[in-house]
PDB file of C-alpha atoms in Angstrom:
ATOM      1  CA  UNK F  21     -33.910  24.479 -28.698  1.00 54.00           C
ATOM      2  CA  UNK F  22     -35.528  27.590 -29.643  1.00 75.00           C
ATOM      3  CA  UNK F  23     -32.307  30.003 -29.740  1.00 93.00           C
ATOM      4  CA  UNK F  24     -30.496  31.069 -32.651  1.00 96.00           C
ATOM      5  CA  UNK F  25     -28.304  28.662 -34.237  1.00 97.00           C
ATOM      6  CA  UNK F  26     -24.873  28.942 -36.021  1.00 98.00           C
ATOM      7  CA  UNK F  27     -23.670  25.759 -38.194  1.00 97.00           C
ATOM      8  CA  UNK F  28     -20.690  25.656 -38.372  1.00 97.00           C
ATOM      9  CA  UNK F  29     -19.233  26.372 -35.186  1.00 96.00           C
ATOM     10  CA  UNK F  30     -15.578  26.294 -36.374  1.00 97.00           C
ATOM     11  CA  UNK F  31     -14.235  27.149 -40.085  1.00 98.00           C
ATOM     12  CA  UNK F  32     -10.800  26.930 -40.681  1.00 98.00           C
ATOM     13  CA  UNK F  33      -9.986  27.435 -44.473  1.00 98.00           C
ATOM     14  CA  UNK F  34      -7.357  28.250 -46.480  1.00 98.00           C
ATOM     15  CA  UNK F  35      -6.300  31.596 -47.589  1.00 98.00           C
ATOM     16  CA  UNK F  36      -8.794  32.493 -50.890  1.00 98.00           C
ATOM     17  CA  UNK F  37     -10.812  29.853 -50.706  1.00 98.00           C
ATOM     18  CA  UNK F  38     -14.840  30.919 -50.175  1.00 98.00           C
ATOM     19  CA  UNK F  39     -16.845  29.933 -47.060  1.00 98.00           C
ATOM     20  CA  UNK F  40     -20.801  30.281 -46.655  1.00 98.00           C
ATOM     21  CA  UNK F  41     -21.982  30.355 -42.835  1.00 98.00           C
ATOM     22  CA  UNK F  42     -25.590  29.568 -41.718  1.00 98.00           C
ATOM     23  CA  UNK F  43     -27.642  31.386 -39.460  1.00 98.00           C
ATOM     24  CA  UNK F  44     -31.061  29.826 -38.051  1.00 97.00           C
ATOM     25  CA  UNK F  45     -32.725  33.090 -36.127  1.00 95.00           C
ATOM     26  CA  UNK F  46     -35.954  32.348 -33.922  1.00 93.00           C
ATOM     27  CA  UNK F  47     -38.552  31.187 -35.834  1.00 89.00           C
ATOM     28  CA  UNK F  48     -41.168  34.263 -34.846  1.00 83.00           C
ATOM     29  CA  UNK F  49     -38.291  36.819 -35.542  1.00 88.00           C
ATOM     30  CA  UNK F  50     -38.557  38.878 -38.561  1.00 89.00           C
ATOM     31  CA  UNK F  51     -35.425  40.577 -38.041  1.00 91.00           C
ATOM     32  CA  UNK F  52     -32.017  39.037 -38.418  1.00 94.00           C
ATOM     33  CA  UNK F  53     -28.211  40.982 -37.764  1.00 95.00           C
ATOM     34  CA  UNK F  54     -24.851  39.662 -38.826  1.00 96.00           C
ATOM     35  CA  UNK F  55     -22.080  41.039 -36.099  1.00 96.00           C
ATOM     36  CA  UNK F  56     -18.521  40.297 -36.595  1.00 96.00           C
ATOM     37  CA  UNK F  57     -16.096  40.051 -33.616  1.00 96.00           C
ATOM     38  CA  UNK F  58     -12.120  39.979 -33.558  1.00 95.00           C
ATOM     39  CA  UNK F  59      -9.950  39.580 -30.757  1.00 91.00           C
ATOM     40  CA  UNK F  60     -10.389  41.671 -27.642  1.00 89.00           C
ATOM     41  CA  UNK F  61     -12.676  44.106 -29.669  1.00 92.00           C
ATOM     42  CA  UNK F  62     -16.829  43.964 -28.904  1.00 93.00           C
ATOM     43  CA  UNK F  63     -18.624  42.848 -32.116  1.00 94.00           C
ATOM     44  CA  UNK F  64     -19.288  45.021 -35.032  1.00 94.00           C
ATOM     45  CA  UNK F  65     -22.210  45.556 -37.011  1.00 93.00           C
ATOM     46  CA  UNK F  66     -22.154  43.758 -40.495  1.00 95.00           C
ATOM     47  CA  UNK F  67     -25.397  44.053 -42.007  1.00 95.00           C
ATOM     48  CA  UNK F  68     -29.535  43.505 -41.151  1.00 91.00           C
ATOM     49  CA  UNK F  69     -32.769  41.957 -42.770  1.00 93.00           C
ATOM     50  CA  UNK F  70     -36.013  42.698 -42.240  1.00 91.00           C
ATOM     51  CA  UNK F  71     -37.726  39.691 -43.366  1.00 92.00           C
ATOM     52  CA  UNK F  72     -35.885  38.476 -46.897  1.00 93.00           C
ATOM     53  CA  UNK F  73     -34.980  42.705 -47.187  1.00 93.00           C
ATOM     54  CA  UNK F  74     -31.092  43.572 -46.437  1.00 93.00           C
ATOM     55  CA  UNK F  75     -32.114  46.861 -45.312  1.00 90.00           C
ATOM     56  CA  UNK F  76     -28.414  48.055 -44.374  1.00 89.00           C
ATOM     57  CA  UNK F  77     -24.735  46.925 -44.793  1.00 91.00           C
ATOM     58  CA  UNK F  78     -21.712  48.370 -43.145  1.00 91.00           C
ATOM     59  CA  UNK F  79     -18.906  49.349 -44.424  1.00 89.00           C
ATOM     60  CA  UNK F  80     -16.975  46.706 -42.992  1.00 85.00           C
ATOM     61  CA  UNK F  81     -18.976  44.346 -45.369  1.00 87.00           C
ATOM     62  CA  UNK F  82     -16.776  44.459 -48.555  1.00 89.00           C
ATOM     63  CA  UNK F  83     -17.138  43.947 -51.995  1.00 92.00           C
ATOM     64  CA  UNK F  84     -16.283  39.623 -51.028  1.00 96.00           C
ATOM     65  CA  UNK F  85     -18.784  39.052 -48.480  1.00 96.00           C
ATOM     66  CA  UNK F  86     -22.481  38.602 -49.664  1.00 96.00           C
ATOM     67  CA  UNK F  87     -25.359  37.932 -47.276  1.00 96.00           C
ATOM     68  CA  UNK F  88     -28.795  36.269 -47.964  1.00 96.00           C
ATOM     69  CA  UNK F  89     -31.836  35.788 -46.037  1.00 96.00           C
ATOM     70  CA  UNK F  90     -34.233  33.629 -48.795  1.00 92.00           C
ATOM     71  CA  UNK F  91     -38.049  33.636 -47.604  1.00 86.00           C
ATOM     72  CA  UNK F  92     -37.326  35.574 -44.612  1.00 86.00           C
ATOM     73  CA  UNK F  93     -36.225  32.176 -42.704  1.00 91.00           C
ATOM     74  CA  UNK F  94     -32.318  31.636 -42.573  1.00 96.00           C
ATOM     75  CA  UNK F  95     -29.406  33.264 -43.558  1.00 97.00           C
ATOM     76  CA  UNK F  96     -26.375  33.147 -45.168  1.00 98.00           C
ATOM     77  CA  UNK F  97     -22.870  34.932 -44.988  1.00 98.00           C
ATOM     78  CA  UNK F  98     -20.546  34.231 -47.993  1.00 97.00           C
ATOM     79  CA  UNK F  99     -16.865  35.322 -47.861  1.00 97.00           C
ATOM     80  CA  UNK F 100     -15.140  34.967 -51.406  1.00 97.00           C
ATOM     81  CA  UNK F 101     -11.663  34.680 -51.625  1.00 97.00           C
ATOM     82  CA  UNK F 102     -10.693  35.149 -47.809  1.00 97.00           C
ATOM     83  CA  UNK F 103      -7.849  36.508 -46.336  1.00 96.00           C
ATOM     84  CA  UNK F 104      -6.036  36.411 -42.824  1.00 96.00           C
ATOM     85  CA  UNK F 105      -7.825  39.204 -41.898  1.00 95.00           C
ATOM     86  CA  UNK F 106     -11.379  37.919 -42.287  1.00 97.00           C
ATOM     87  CA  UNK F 107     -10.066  35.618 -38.920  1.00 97.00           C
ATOM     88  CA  UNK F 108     -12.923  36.821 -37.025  1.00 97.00           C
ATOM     89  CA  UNK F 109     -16.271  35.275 -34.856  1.00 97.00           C
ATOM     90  CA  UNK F 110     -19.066  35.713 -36.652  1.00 98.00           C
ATOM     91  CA  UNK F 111     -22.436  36.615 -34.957  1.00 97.00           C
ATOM     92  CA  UNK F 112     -25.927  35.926 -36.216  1.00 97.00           C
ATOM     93  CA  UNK F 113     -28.833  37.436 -33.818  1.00 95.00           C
ATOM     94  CA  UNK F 114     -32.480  38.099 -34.291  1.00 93.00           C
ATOM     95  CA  UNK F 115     -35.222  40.295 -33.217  1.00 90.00           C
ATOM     96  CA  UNK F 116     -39.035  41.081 -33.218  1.00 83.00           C
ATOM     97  CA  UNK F 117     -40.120  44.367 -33.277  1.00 71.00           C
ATOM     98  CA  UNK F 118     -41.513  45.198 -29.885  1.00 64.00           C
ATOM     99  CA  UNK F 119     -45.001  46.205 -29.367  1.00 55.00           C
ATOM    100  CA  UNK F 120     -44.208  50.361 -28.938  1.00 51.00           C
ATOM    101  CA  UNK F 121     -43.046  51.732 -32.372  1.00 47.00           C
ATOM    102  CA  UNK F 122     -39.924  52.395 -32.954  1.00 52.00           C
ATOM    103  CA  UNK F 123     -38.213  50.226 -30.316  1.00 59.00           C
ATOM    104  CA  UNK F 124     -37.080  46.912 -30.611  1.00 58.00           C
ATOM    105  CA  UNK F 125     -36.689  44.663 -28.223  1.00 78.00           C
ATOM    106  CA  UNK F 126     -33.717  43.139 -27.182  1.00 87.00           C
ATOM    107  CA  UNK F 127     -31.708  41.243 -29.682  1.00 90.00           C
ATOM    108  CA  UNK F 128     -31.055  37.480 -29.256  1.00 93.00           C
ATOM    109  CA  UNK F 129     -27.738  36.757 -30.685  1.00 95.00           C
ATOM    110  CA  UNK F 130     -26.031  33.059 -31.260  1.00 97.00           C
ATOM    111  CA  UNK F 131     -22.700  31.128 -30.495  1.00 96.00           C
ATOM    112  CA  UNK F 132     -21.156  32.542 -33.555  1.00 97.00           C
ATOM    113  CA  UNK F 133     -18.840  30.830 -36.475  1.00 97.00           C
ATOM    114  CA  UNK F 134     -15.202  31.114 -35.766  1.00 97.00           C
ATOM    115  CA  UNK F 135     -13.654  31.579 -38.871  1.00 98.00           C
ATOM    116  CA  UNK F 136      -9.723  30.677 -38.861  1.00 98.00           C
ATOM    117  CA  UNK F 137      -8.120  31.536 -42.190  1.00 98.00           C
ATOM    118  CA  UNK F 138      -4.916  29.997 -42.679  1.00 97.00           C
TER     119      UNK F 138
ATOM    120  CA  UNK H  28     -26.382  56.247 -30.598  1.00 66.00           C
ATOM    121  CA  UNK H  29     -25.049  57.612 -27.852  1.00 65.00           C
ATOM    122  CA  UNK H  30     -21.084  56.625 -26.711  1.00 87.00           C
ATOM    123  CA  UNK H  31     -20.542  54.919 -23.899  1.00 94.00           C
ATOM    124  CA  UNK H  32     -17.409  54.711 -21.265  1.00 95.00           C
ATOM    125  CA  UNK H  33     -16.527  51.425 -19.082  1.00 96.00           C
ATOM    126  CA  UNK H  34     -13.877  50.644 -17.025  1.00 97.00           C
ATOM    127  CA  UNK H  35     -11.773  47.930 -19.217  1.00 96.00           C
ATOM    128  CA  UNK H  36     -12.046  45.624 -15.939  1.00 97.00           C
ATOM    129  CA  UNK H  37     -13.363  44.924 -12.347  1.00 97.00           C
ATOM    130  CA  UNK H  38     -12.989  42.161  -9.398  1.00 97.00           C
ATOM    131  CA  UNK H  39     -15.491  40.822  -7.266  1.00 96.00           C
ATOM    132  CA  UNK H  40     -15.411  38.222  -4.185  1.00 97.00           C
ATOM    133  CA  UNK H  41     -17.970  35.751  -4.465  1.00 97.00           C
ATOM    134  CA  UNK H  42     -21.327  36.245  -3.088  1.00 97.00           C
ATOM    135  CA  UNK H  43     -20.885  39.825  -2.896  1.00 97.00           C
ATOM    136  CA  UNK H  44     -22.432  42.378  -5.011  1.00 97.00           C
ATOM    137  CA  UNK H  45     -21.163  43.209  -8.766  1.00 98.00           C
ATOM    138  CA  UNK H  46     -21.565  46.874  -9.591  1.00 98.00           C
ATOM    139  CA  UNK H  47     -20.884  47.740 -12.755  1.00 98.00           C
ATOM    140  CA  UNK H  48     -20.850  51.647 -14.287  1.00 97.00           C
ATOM    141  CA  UNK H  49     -21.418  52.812 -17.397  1.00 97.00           C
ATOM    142  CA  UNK H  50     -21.341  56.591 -18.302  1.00 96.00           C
ATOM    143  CA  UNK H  51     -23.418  57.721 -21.318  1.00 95.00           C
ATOM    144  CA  UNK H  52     -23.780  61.342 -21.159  1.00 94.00           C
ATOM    145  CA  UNK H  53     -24.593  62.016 -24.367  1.00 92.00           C
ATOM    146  CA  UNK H  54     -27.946  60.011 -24.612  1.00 92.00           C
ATOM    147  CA  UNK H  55     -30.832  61.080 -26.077  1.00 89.00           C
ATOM    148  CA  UNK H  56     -34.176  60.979 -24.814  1.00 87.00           C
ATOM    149  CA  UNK H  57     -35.708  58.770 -26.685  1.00 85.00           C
ATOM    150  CA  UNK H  58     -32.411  56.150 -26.101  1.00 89.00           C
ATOM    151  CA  UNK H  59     -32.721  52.889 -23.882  1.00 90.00           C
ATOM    152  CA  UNK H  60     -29.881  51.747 -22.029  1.00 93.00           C
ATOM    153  CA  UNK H  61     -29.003  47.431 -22.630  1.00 93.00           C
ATOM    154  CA  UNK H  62     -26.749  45.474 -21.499  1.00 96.00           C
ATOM    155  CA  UNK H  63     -25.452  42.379 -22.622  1.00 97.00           C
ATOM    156  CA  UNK H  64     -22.395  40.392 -20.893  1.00 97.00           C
ATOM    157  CA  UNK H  65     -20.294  37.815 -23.439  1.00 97.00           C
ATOM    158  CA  UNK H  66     -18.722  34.443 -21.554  1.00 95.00           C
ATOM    159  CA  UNK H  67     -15.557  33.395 -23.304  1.00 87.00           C
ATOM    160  CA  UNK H  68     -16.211  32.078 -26.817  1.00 82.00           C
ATOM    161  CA  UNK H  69     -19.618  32.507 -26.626  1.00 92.00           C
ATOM    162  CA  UNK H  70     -22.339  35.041 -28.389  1.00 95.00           C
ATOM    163  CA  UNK H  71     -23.846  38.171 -26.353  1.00 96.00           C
ATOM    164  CA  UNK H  72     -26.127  37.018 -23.337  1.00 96.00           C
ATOM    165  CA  UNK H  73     -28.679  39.770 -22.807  1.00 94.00           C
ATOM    166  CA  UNK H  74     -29.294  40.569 -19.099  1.00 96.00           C
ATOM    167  CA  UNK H  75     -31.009  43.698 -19.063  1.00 94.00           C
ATOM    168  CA  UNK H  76     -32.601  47.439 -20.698  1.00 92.00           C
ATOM    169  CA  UNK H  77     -34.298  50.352 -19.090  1.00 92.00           C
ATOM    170  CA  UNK H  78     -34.921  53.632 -20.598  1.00 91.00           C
ATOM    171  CA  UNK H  79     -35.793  55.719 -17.489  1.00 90.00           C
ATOM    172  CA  UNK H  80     -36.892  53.808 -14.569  1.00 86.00           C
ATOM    173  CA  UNK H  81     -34.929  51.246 -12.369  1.00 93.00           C
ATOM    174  CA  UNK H  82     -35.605  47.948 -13.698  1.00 94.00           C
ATOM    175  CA  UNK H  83     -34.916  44.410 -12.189  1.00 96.00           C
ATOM    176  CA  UNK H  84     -35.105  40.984 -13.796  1.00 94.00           C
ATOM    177  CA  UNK H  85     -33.956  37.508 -12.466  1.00 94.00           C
ATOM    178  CA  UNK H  86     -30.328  38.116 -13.430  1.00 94.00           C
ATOM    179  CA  UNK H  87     -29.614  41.688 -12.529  1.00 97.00           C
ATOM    180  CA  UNK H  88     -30.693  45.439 -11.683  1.00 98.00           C
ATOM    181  CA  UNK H  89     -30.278  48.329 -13.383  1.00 97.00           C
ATOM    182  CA  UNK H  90     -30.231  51.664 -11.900  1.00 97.00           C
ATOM    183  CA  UNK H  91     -30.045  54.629 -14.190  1.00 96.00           C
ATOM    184  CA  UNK H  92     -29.394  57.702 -12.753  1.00 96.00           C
ATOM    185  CA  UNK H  93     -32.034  60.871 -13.062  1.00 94.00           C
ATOM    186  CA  UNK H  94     -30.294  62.958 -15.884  1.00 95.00           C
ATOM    187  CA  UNK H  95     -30.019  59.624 -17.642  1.00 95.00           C
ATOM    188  CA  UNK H  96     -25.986  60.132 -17.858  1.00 95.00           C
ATOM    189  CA  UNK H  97     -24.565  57.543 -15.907  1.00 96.00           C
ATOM    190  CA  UNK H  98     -26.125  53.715 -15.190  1.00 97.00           C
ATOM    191  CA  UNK H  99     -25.067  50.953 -13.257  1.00 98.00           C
ATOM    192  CA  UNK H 100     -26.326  47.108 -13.709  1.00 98.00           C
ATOM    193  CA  UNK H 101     -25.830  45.333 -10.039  1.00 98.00           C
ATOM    194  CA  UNK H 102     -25.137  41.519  -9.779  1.00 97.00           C
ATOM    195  CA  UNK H 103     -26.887  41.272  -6.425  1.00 96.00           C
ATOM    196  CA  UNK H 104     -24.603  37.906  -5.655  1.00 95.00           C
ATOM    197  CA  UNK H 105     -22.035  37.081  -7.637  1.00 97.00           C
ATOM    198  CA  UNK H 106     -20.687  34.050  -8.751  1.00 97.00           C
ATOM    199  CA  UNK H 107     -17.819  32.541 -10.520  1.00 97.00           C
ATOM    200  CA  UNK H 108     -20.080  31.895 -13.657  1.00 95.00           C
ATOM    201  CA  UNK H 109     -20.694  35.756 -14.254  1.00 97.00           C
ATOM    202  CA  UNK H 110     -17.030  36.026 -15.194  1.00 97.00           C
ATOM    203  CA  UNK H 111     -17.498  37.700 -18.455  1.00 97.00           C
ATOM    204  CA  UNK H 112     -17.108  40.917 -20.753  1.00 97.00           C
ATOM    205  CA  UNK H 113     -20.119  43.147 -19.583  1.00 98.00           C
ATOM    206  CA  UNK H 114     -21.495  45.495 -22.418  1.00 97.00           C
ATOM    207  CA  UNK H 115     -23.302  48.534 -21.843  1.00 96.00           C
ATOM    208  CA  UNK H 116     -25.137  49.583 -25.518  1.00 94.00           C
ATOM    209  CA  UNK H 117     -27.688  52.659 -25.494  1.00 92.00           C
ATOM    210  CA  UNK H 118     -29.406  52.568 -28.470  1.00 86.00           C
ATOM    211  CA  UNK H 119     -32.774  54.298 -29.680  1.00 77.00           C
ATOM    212  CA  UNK H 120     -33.928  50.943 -30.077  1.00 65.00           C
ATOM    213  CA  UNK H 121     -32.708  50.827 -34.142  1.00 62.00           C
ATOM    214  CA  UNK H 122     -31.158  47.714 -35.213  1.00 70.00           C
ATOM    215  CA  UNK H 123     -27.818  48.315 -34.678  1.00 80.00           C
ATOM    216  CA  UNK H 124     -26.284  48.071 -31.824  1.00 88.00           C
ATOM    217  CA  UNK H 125     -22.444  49.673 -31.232  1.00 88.00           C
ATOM    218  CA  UNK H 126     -20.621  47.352 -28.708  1.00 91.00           C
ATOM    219  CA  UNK H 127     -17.582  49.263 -26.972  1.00 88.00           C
ATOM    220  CA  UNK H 128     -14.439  47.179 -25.435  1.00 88.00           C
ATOM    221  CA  UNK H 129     -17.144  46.578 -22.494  1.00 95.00           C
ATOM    222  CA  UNK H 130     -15.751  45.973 -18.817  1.00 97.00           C
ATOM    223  CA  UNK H 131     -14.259  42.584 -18.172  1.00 97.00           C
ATOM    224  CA  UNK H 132     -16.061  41.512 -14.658  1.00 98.00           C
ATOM    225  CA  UNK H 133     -13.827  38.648 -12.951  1.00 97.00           C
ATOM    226  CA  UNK H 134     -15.415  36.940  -9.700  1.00 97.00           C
ATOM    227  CA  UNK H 135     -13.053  35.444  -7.393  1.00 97.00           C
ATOM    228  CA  UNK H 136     -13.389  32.535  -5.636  1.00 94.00           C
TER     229      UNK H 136
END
């Protein structure tokens, strides 16, 4: 399967405990997004790599969630200490730039972590 | 990027055409026009992107309109599977894209 994979699928922790998701983007992609999603809403920018660089993080991205990308490959999305309201999907996608600059070309996203925090 | 309006839902009979509107009067030149669709409890599909011309793939068509404003992506013949959120993102092609409520398509049988 060359997609983007998501490990886990489902989370359901308790209330301050940490959780670290994985993200596998497609192997040529050198650009990787974290997205999160709540109920009835469309998902919501979290924060972006460029290879191993977090070029940008949102504002929704507080001071508890930390992401990596080590060697450009994988990532990973931390959440310290959750809370009820970190209940959310979380999306991983990737890209490659596209050959004309400045565009991208379409984004590739995953099945997403379902975090439940109880 | 540019905002961009939906209707929050739509029917369709099977086997007939799904047209699906999206107004973005406020893009840019430079902005494409994507669209994504999102089956329950699964991550963003893509389907489609244009910036200008009418484009067709295997899944869909997308017609945008000459000032740019307005687009709509056409299921030529729907079926049951493409019940799903449909998400209409224009973007300048920057690595963030800004996902509305989307319209929720639902074929019936």
């Amino acid at each position: 399967d060359t997609g983007v994979s998501q490990n886990p699928r489902h989370k359901i922790t308790k209330r301050g405990q940490n959780v670290t998701f994985r993200c596998d983007p497609i192997s040529e992609h050198n650009r990787l997004y974290w997205y999160r999603q709540t109920l009835g809403q469309g998902p919501e920018f979290l924060t972006y790599f460029q290879n191993e660089a977090q070029l940008e993080k949102s504002r929704l991205l507080s001071d508890r969630f930390s992401a990596e990308r080590p060697k450009g490959s994988f990532s990973t999305l931390e959440i310290q200490r959750t809370e009820q309201g970190d209940s959310a999907m979380y999306l991983c996608a990737s890209s490659d730039p596209g050959e004309f600059a400045g565009r991208d070309t379409e984004a590739f996203f995953g099945q997403g972590t379902r975090l439940t925090v109880v | 990027d540019a905002k961009t309006t939906q209707p929050t839902s739509m029917d369709c009979a099977e086997g007939r055409a799904a047209n699906l509107p999206c107004n973005h009067s406020t893009i840019s030149g430079n902005e494409y026009v994507y669209w994504y669709r999102q089956i329950h409890s699964q991550g963003p599909q893509y389907i489609i992107h244009g910036l200008k011309n009418n484009e067709t793939n295997e899944m869909a068509s997308l017609i945008i309109t000459e000032d740019r404003k307005s687009s709509t992506l056409i299921l030529p013949h729907a079926t049951l599977r493409d019940t799903a959120v449909y998400y209409c993102i224009v973007t300048s092609g920057t690595y963030k894209y800004i996902f509305g409520t989307g319209t929720r398509l639902k074929v019936l049988a």
